[in-house]
Amino acid sequence: MIEHTDDPLIFNAAVNRQKYASHDLATDYCPFCHLEDLTDILARKEDMIWLKNKYPTIEKSLMTVLIESEEHLGDISTNAKEKNRAIFAFAFDCWTSLLDDSKYRSVLMFKNYGPRSGGTLRHPHMQIIALEEVDGYAEISTENFEGLEVVPGLVLSERPVMGFVEFNIEIEQRNEVDQLADLTGTVTHYLTTTFMDGRCDSYNLFFYKLGERLICKVVPRFVTSPYFIGYKIPQVQHRARLETIAKELRECL
């Protein structure tokens, strides 16, 4: 039996040094554009590929990458609806296969987009990280997904995880993933075009399975607040501002 702990994730600096010394980060070379160089492929469908991360920096984990498209500059915020639906269906199949594996205590799926998101590669991709000992949901509460309803299935957080504005898109059944993909496409397009007068160039997607609930949290990224970094105190927009954002989003739907 695996002994679970609540210790922090252990970051392997030696692997990280190897990563940054490699040719794919030292030049404009994009490894996800060169399929002939990919190894440890777990699954593929059309131009989407799920594979093991070449540089697994987190110990006691299975780190994987899901390449969303062959288009280097593609993104969920600009994809056609059919493409986003295909990406989400494939991603949920891959994620679920690890969620069902008793070897792992928790399995995290997320996406980085833009220079302030924490990502290092522009090519559209998600990450699926299976953790052997750490509960990735330990600091997450159901209230982090509650708040002002924009439309059924889309809520603005009034108790956000990190702060300011967080969009929660929820479905109750796996066969509703197309709806999740459609709303996520709309929200990310709104973030990168209308929100903050177009000044938002980065976002994260975080996926959660809470019982039967499946949730995608969309978080616009800017410089992180010192209140959160130093004290883990999130800030939230004034209710009037949330109402304005909700109105703008409804006009996009």
mmCIF file of C-alpha atoms in Angstrom:
data_model
loop_
_atom_site.group_PDB
_atom_site.id
_atom_site.type_symbol
_atom_site.label_atom_id
_atom_site.label_comp_id
_atom_site.label_asym_id
_atom_site.label_seq_id
_atom_site.Cartn_x
_atom_site.Cartn_y
_atom_site.Cartn_z
ATOM 1 C CA MET A 1 0.000 0.000 0.000
ATOM 2 C CA ILE A 2 1.235 3.491 -0.884
ATOM 3 C CA GLU A 3 1.883 5.740 2.095
ATOM 4 C CA HIS A 4 0.337 9.100 1.313
ATOM 5 C CA THR A 5 1.712 12.329 2.733
ATOM 6 C CA ASP A 6 0.748 15.990 2.655
ATOM 7 C CA ASP A 7 4.308 17.169 1.974
ATOM 8 C CA PRO A 8 4.955 19.744 -0.750
ATOM 9 C CA LEU A 9 5.843 18.640 -4.254
ATOM 10 C CA ILE A 10 9.570 17.915 -4.543
ATOM 11 C CA PHE A 11 11.178 19.768 -7.443
ATOM 12 C CA ASN A 12 14.175 18.065 -9.060
ATOM 13 C CA ALA A 13 16.620 20.855 -9.894
ATOM 14 C CA ALA A 14 18.996 18.517 -11.724
ATOM 15 C CA VAL A 15 16.319 17.622 -14.260
ATOM 16 C CA ASN A 16 15.422 21.289 -14.612
ATOM 17 C CA ARG A 17 19.051 22.200 -15.393
ATOM 18 C CA GLN A 18 19.072 19.499 -18.060
ATOM 19 C CA LYS A 19 15.872 20.950 -19.499
ATOM 20 C CA TYR A 20 17.225 24.485 -19.809
ATOM 21 C CA ALA A 21 20.530 23.281 -21.228
ATOM 22 C CA SER A 22 18.775 21.402 -24.031
ATOM 23 C CA HIS A 23 18.642 22.696 -27.577
ATOM 24 C CA ASP A 24 14.860 22.993 -27.627
ATOM 25 C CA LEU A 25 14.900 25.907 -25.155
ATOM 26 C CA ALA A 26 18.213 27.427 -26.192
ATOM 27 C CA THR A 27 16.925 28.088 -29.735
ATOM 28 C CA ASP A 28 13.621 28.669 -31.512
ATOM 29 C CA TYR A 29 13.267 24.919 -31.988
ATOM 30 C CA CYS A 30 9.821 23.685 -30.901
ATOM 31 C CA PRO A 31 9.807 19.981 -29.960
ATOM 32 C CA PHE A 32 6.039 19.733 -30.465
ATOM 33 C CA CYS A 33 6.415 20.764 -34.117
ATOM 34 C CA HIS A 34 8.818 17.875 -34.809
ATOM 35 C CA LEU A 35 6.830 14.687 -34.408
ATOM 36 C CA GLU A 36 9.795 12.575 -35.493
ATOM 37 C CA ASP A 37 11.619 13.558 -32.281
ATOM 38 C CA LEU A 38 8.796 12.663 -29.879
ATOM 39 C CA THR A 39 9.175 9.626 -27.625
ATOM 40 C CA ASP A 40 7.139 7.834 -24.956
ATOM 41 C CA ILE A 41 3.835 8.467 -26.726
ATOM 42 C CA LEU A 42 0.891 7.200 -24.659
ATOM 43 C CA ALA A 43 -1.980 7.900 -27.078
ATOM 44 C CA ARG A 44 -2.782 9.892 -30.187
ATOM 45 C CA LYS A 45 -5.857 10.944 -32.110
ATOM 46 C CA GLU A 46 -5.806 12.996 -35.308
ATOM 47 C CA ASP A 47 -3.170 15.697 -34.677
ATOM 48 C CA MET A 48 -3.405 15.393 -30.861
ATOM 49 C CA ILE A 49 -0.714 13.476 -28.964
ATOM 50 C CA TRP A 50 -0.420 12.461 -25.309
ATOM 51 C CA LEU A 51 3.107 11.604 -24.178
ATOM 52 C CA LYS A 52 5.361 11.494 -21.148
ATOM 53 C CA ASN A 53 7.130 14.720 -20.270
ATOM 54 C CA LYS A 54 10.763 14.507 -21.374
ATOM 55 C CA TYR A 55 11.824 16.451 -18.287
ATOM 56 C CA PRO A 56 9.909 15.132 -15.235
ATOM 57 C CA THR A 57 10.882 17.758 -12.656
ATOM 58 C CA ILE A 58 8.400 16.652 -9.968
ATOM 59 C CA GLU A 59 9.424 13.609 -7.955
ATOM 60 C CA LYS A 60 7.039 10.716 -7.222
ATOM 61 C CA SER A 61 4.819 11.604 -10.140
ATOM 62 C CA LEU A 62 3.964 10.761 -13.718
ATOM 63 C CA MET A 63 4.305 13.972 -15.699
ATOM 64 C CA THR A 64 2.667 14.014 -19.121
ATOM 65 C CA VAL A 65 1.953 16.518 -21.883
ATOM 66 C CA LEU A 66 -1.020 16.632 -24.233
ATOM 67 C CA ILE A 67 -0.246 18.343 -27.540
ATOM 68 C CA GLU A 68 -3.518 19.905 -28.671
ATOM 69 C CA SER A 69 -2.772 20.580 -32.307
ATOM 70 C CA GLU A 70 -0.163 20.631 -35.042
ATOM 71 C CA GLU A 71 -0.745 24.392 -35.326
ATOM 72 C CA HIS A 72 2.112 26.070 -33.467
ATOM 73 C CA LEU A 73 0.173 29.301 -32.863
ATOM 74 C CA GLY A 74 -3.216 27.710 -32.295
ATOM 75 C CA ASP A 75 -5.195 28.172 -29.085
ATOM 76 C CA ILE A 76 -8.502 27.295 -27.457
ATOM 77 C CA SER A 77 -9.416 30.998 -27.563
ATOM 78 C CA THR A 78 -9.264 31.048 -31.379
ATOM 79 C CA ASN A 79 -9.964 27.443 -32.429
ATOM 80 C CA ALA A 80 -13.100 26.428 -34.289
ATOM 81 C CA LYS A 81 -15.762 24.958 -32.017
ATOM 82 C CA GLU A 82 -15.304 21.451 -33.467
ATOM 83 C CA LYS A 83 -11.562 21.513 -32.747
ATOM 84 C CA ASN A 84 -12.057 22.536 -29.128
ATOM 85 C CA ARG A 85 -14.606 19.763 -28.672
ATOM 86 C CA ALA A 86 -12.113 17.230 -30.028
ATOM 87 C CA ILE A 87 -9.340 18.517 -27.729
ATOM 88 C CA PHE A 88 -11.525 18.353 -24.619
ATOM 89 C CA ALA A 89 -12.848 14.879 -25.434
ATOM 90 C CA PHE A 90 -9.315 13.544 -25.941
ATOM 91 C CA ALA A 91 -7.969 15.321 -22.845
ATOM 92 C CA PHE A 92 -10.767 13.984 -20.651
ATOM 93 C CA ASP A 93 -10.128 10.436 -21.904
ATOM 94 C CA CYS A 94 -6.443 10.731 -21.001
ATOM 95 C CA TRP A 95 -7.108 12.391 -17.635
ATOM 96 C CA THR A 96 -9.747 9.835 -16.675
ATOM 97 C CA SER A 97 -7.430 6.932 -17.435
ATOM 98 C CA LEU A 98 -5.077 8.186 -14.713
ATOM 99 C CA LEU A 99 -7.840 9.169 -12.296
ATOM 100 C CA ASP A 100 -8.932 5.533 -12.394
ATOM 101 C CA ASP A 101 -5.421 4.279 -11.521
ATOM 102 C CA SER A 102 -5.194 3.537 -7.784
ATOM 103 C CA LYS A 103 -1.438 4.115 -7.878
ATOM 104 C CA TYR A 104 -2.019 7.865 -7.765
ATOM 105 C CA ARG A 105 -3.466 9.921 -4.959
ATOM 106 C CA SER A 106 -4.498 12.782 -7.253
ATOM 107 C CA VAL A 107 -4.240 13.703 -10.920
ATOM 108 C CA LEU A 108 -3.982 17.337 -11.995
ATOM 109 C CA MET A 109 -4.836 18.605 -15.468
ATOM 110 C CA PHE A 110 -4.104 22.207 -16.417
ATOM 111 C CA LYS A 111 -3.105 24.495 -19.267
ATOM 112 C CA ASN A 112 -0.732 27.470 -19.408
ATOM 113 C CA TYR A 113 -1.176 30.135 -22.074
ATOM 114 C CA GLY A 114 0.828 33.322 -22.439
ATOM 115 C CA PRO A 115 3.959 34.837 -20.870
ATOM 116 C CA ARG A 116 2.453 35.268 -17.381
ATOM 117 C CA SER A 117 0.922 31.781 -17.137
ATOM 118 C CA GLY A 118 3.971 29.814 -15.982
ATOM 119 C CA GLY A 119 4.489 28.057 -19.315
ATOM 120 C CA THR A 120 7.701 27.758 -21.336
ATOM 121 C CA LEU A 121 6.450 26.634 -24.775
ATOM 122 C CA ARG A 122 4.025 28.519 -27.035
ATOM 123 C CA HIS A 123 2.794 25.433 -28.904
ATOM 124 C CA PRO A 124 -0.745 24.668 -27.585
ATOM 125 C CA HIS A 125 -0.656 21.935 -24.966
ATOM 126 C CA MET A 126 -2.036 20.831 -21.617
ATOM 127 C CA GLN A 127 -0.298 19.005 -18.789
ATOM 128 C CA ILE A 128 -1.609 15.997 -16.889
ATOM 129 C CA ILE A 129 0.348 15.265 -13.705
ATOM 130 C CA ALA A 130 -0.384 12.154 -11.637
ATOM 131 C CA LEU A 131 0.855 12.502 -8.043
ATOM 132 C CA GLU A 132 1.649 9.419 -5.997
ATOM 133 C CA GLU A 133 1.541 10.950 -2.508
ATOM 134 C CA VAL A 134 0.226 14.518 -2.672
ATOM 135 C CA ASP A 135 -3.450 15.492 -2.623
ATOM 136 C CA GLY A 136 -3.633 18.247 -5.210
ATOM 137 C CA TYR A 137 -7.067 19.285 -3.943
ATOM 138 C CA ALA A 138 -6.030 19.686 -0.292
ATOM 139 C CA GLU A 139 -6.294 23.499 -0.352
ATOM 140 C CA ILE A 140 -9.360 23.620 -2.590
ATOM 141 C CA SER A 141 -12.886 24.153 -1.247
ATOM 142 C CA THR A 142 -16.276 23.883 -2.936
ATOM 143 C CA GLU A 143 -16.793 27.590 -2.174
ATOM 144 C CA ASN A 144 -13.961 28.364 -4.631
ATOM 145 C CA PHE A 145 -16.397 27.469 -7.427
ATOM 146 C CA GLU A 146 -19.453 29.359 -6.158
ATOM 147 C CA GLY A 147 -20.560 32.897 -6.899
ATOM 148 C CA LEU A 148 -22.322 34.988 -9.518
ATOM 149 C CA GLU A 149 -24.020 32.954 -12.252
ATOM 150 C CA VAL A 150 -23.418 34.285 -15.759
ATOM 151 C CA VAL A 151 -25.442 31.567 -17.508
ATOM 152 C CA PRO A 152 -26.257 28.027 -16.352
ATOM 153 C CA GLY A 153 -22.944 26.197 -15.964
ATOM 154 C CA LEU A 154 -20.785 29.356 -15.831
ATOM 155 C CA VAL A 155 -20.092 31.115 -12.534
ATOM 156 C CA LEU A 156 -17.778 33.946 -11.459
ATOM 157 C CA SER A 157 -16.044 33.097 -8.168
ATOM 158 C CA GLU A 158 -16.877 35.165 -5.116
ATOM 159 C CA ARG A 159 -14.349 33.106 -3.108
ATOM 160 C CA PRO A 160 -11.551 32.677 -5.669
ATOM 161 C CA VAL A 161 -8.510 30.477 -5.109
ATOM 162 C CA MET A 162 -5.884 33.117 -5.981
ATOM 163 C CA GLY A 163 -7.924 36.225 -6.402
ATOM 164 C CA PHE A 164 -9.673 38.867 -8.479
ATOM 165 C CA VAL A 165 -11.596 37.129 -11.311
ATOM 166 C CA GLU A 166 -11.968 33.367 -11.800
ATOM 167 C CA PHE A 167 -14.453 31.757 -14.180
ATOM 168 C CA ASN A 168 -15.884 28.347 -13.288
ATOM 169 C CA ILE A 169 -17.431 26.186 -15.995
ATOM 170 C CA GLU A 170 -19.164 23.061 -14.694
ATOM 171 C CA ILE A 171 -20.823 19.981 -16.112
ATOM 172 C CA GLU A 172 -22.442 17.150 -14.188
ATOM 173 C CA GLN A 173 -21.814 14.321 -16.636
ATOM 174 C CA ARG A 174 -18.875 13.296 -18.795
ATOM 175 C CA ASN A 175 -21.073 13.282 -21.922
ATOM 176 C CA GLU A 176 -21.558 17.061 -21.533
ATOM 177 C CA VAL A 177 -17.896 17.774 -22.318
ATOM 178 C CA ASP A 178 -18.843 19.534 -25.584
ATOM 179 C CA GLN A 179 -20.680 22.175 -23.543
ATOM 180 C CA LEU A 180 -17.593 22.592 -21.354
ATOM 181 C CA ALA A 181 -15.402 23.026 -24.431
ATOM 182 C CA ASP A 182 -17.764 25.576 -25.997
ATOM 183 C CA LEU A 183 -17.993 27.750 -22.891
ATOM 184 C CA THR A 184 -14.236 27.569 -22.275
ATOM 185 C CA GLY A 185 -13.592 28.700 -25.835
ATOM 186 C CA THR A 186 -15.920 31.668 -25.354
ATOM 187 C CA VAL A 187 -14.441 32.656 -21.980
ATOM 188 C CA THR A 188 -10.813 32.476 -23.164
ATOM 189 C CA HIS A 189 -11.667 34.461 -26.308
ATOM 190 C CA TYR A 190 -13.348 37.092 -24.123
ATOM 191 C CA LEU A 191 -10.279 37.232 -21.853
ATOM 192 C CA THR A 192 -7.824 37.763 -24.700
ATOM 193 C CA THR A 193 -9.932 40.325 -26.590
ATOM 194 C CA THR A 194 -12.452 42.252 -24.432
ATOM 195 C CA PHE A 195 -11.519 41.762 -20.774
ATOM 196 C CA MET A 196 -9.402 44.624 -19.357
ATOM 197 C CA ASP A 197 -9.588 46.320 -22.783
ATOM 198 C CA GLY A 198 -7.438 43.597 -24.327
ATOM 199 C CA ARG A 199 -4.580 43.856 -21.811
ATOM 200 C CA CYS A 200 -4.869 40.211 -20.737
ATOM 201 C CA ASP A 201 -2.410 38.082 -22.722
ATOM 202 C CA SER A 202 -2.186 35.075 -20.387
ATOM 203 C CA TYR A 203 -4.482 32.608 -18.668
ATOM 204 C CA ASN A 204 -4.573 29.209 -16.994
ATOM 205 C CA LEU A 205 -7.125 26.429 -17.185
ATOM 206 C CA PHE A 206 -7.449 24.140 -14.161
ATOM 207 C CA PHE A 207 -9.605 21.025 -14.240
ATOM 208 C CA TYR A 208 -11.243 19.404 -11.220
ATOM 209 C CA LYS A 209 -13.257 16.281 -10.561
ATOM 210 C CA LEU A 210 -15.297 16.746 -7.400
ATOM 211 C CA GLY A 211 -17.514 13.698 -6.968
ATOM 212 C CA GLU A 212 -19.489 13.593 -10.191
ATOM 213 C CA ARG A 213 -18.884 17.269 -10.903
ATOM 214 C CA LEU A 214 -16.376 18.196 -13.617
ATOM 215 C CA ILE A 215 -15.136 21.772 -13.518
ATOM 216 C CA CYS A 216 -12.831 23.931 -15.600
ATOM 217 C CA LYS A 217 -11.592 27.045 -13.788
ATOM 218 C CA VAL A 218 -10.344 29.778 -16.128
ATOM 219 C CA VAL A 219 -7.944 32.218 -14.475
ATOM 220 C CA PRO A 220 -6.665 35.362 -16.252
ATOM 221 C CA ARG A 221 -3.030 35.926 -15.318
ATOM 222 C CA PHE A 222 -1.277 39.138 -14.413
ATOM 223 C CA VAL A 223 1.450 39.862 -11.860
ATOM 224 C CA THR A 224 0.497 37.866 -8.758
ATOM 225 C CA SER A 225 -0.696 39.856 -5.756
ATOM 226 C CA PRO A 226 1.725 40.079 -2.790
ATOM 227 C CA TYR A 227 -1.249 39.464 -0.490
ATOM 228 C CA PHE A 228 -1.542 35.993 -2.013
ATOM 229 C CA ILE A 229 2.180 35.261 -2.313
ATOM 230 C CA GLY A 230 3.022 36.303 1.232
ATOM 231 C CA TYR A 231 -0.153 35.471 3.126
ATOM 232 C CA LYS A 232 -2.326 33.279 0.878
ATOM 233 C CA ILE A 233 -5.027 35.974 1.039
ATOM 234 C CA PRO A 234 -7.028 36.154 -2.209
ATOM 235 C CA GLN A 235 -8.752 39.329 -3.333
ATOM 236 C CA VAL A 236 -12.069 39.478 -5.148
ATOM 237 C CA GLN A 237 -13.536 42.091 -7.444
ATOM 238 C CA HIS A 238 -16.333 44.284 -6.117
ATOM 239 C CA ARG A 239 -19.767 42.804 -6.849
ATOM 240 C CA ALA A 240 -20.533 45.644 -9.269
ATOM 241 C CA ARG A 241 -17.434 44.793 -11.313
ATOM 242 C CA LEU A 242 -18.404 41.100 -11.370
ATOM 243 C CA GLU A 243 -21.837 42.129 -12.654
ATOM 244 C CA THR A 244 -20.192 44.118 -15.454
ATOM 245 C CA ILE A 245 -17.997 41.165 -16.435
ATOM 246 C CA ALA A 246 -21.016 38.874 -16.382
ATOM 247 C CA LYS A 247 -22.922 41.279 -18.663
ATOM 248 C CA GLU A 248 -20.020 41.451 -21.120
ATOM 249 C CA LEU A 249 -19.754 37.663 -21.179
ATOM 250 C CA ARG A 250 -23.466 37.176 -21.788
ATOM 251 C CA GLU A 251 -23.136 39.394 -24.849
ATOM 252 C CA CYS A 252 -20.411 37.032 -26.152
ATOM 253 C CA LEU A 253 -22.541 33.917 -25.744
#
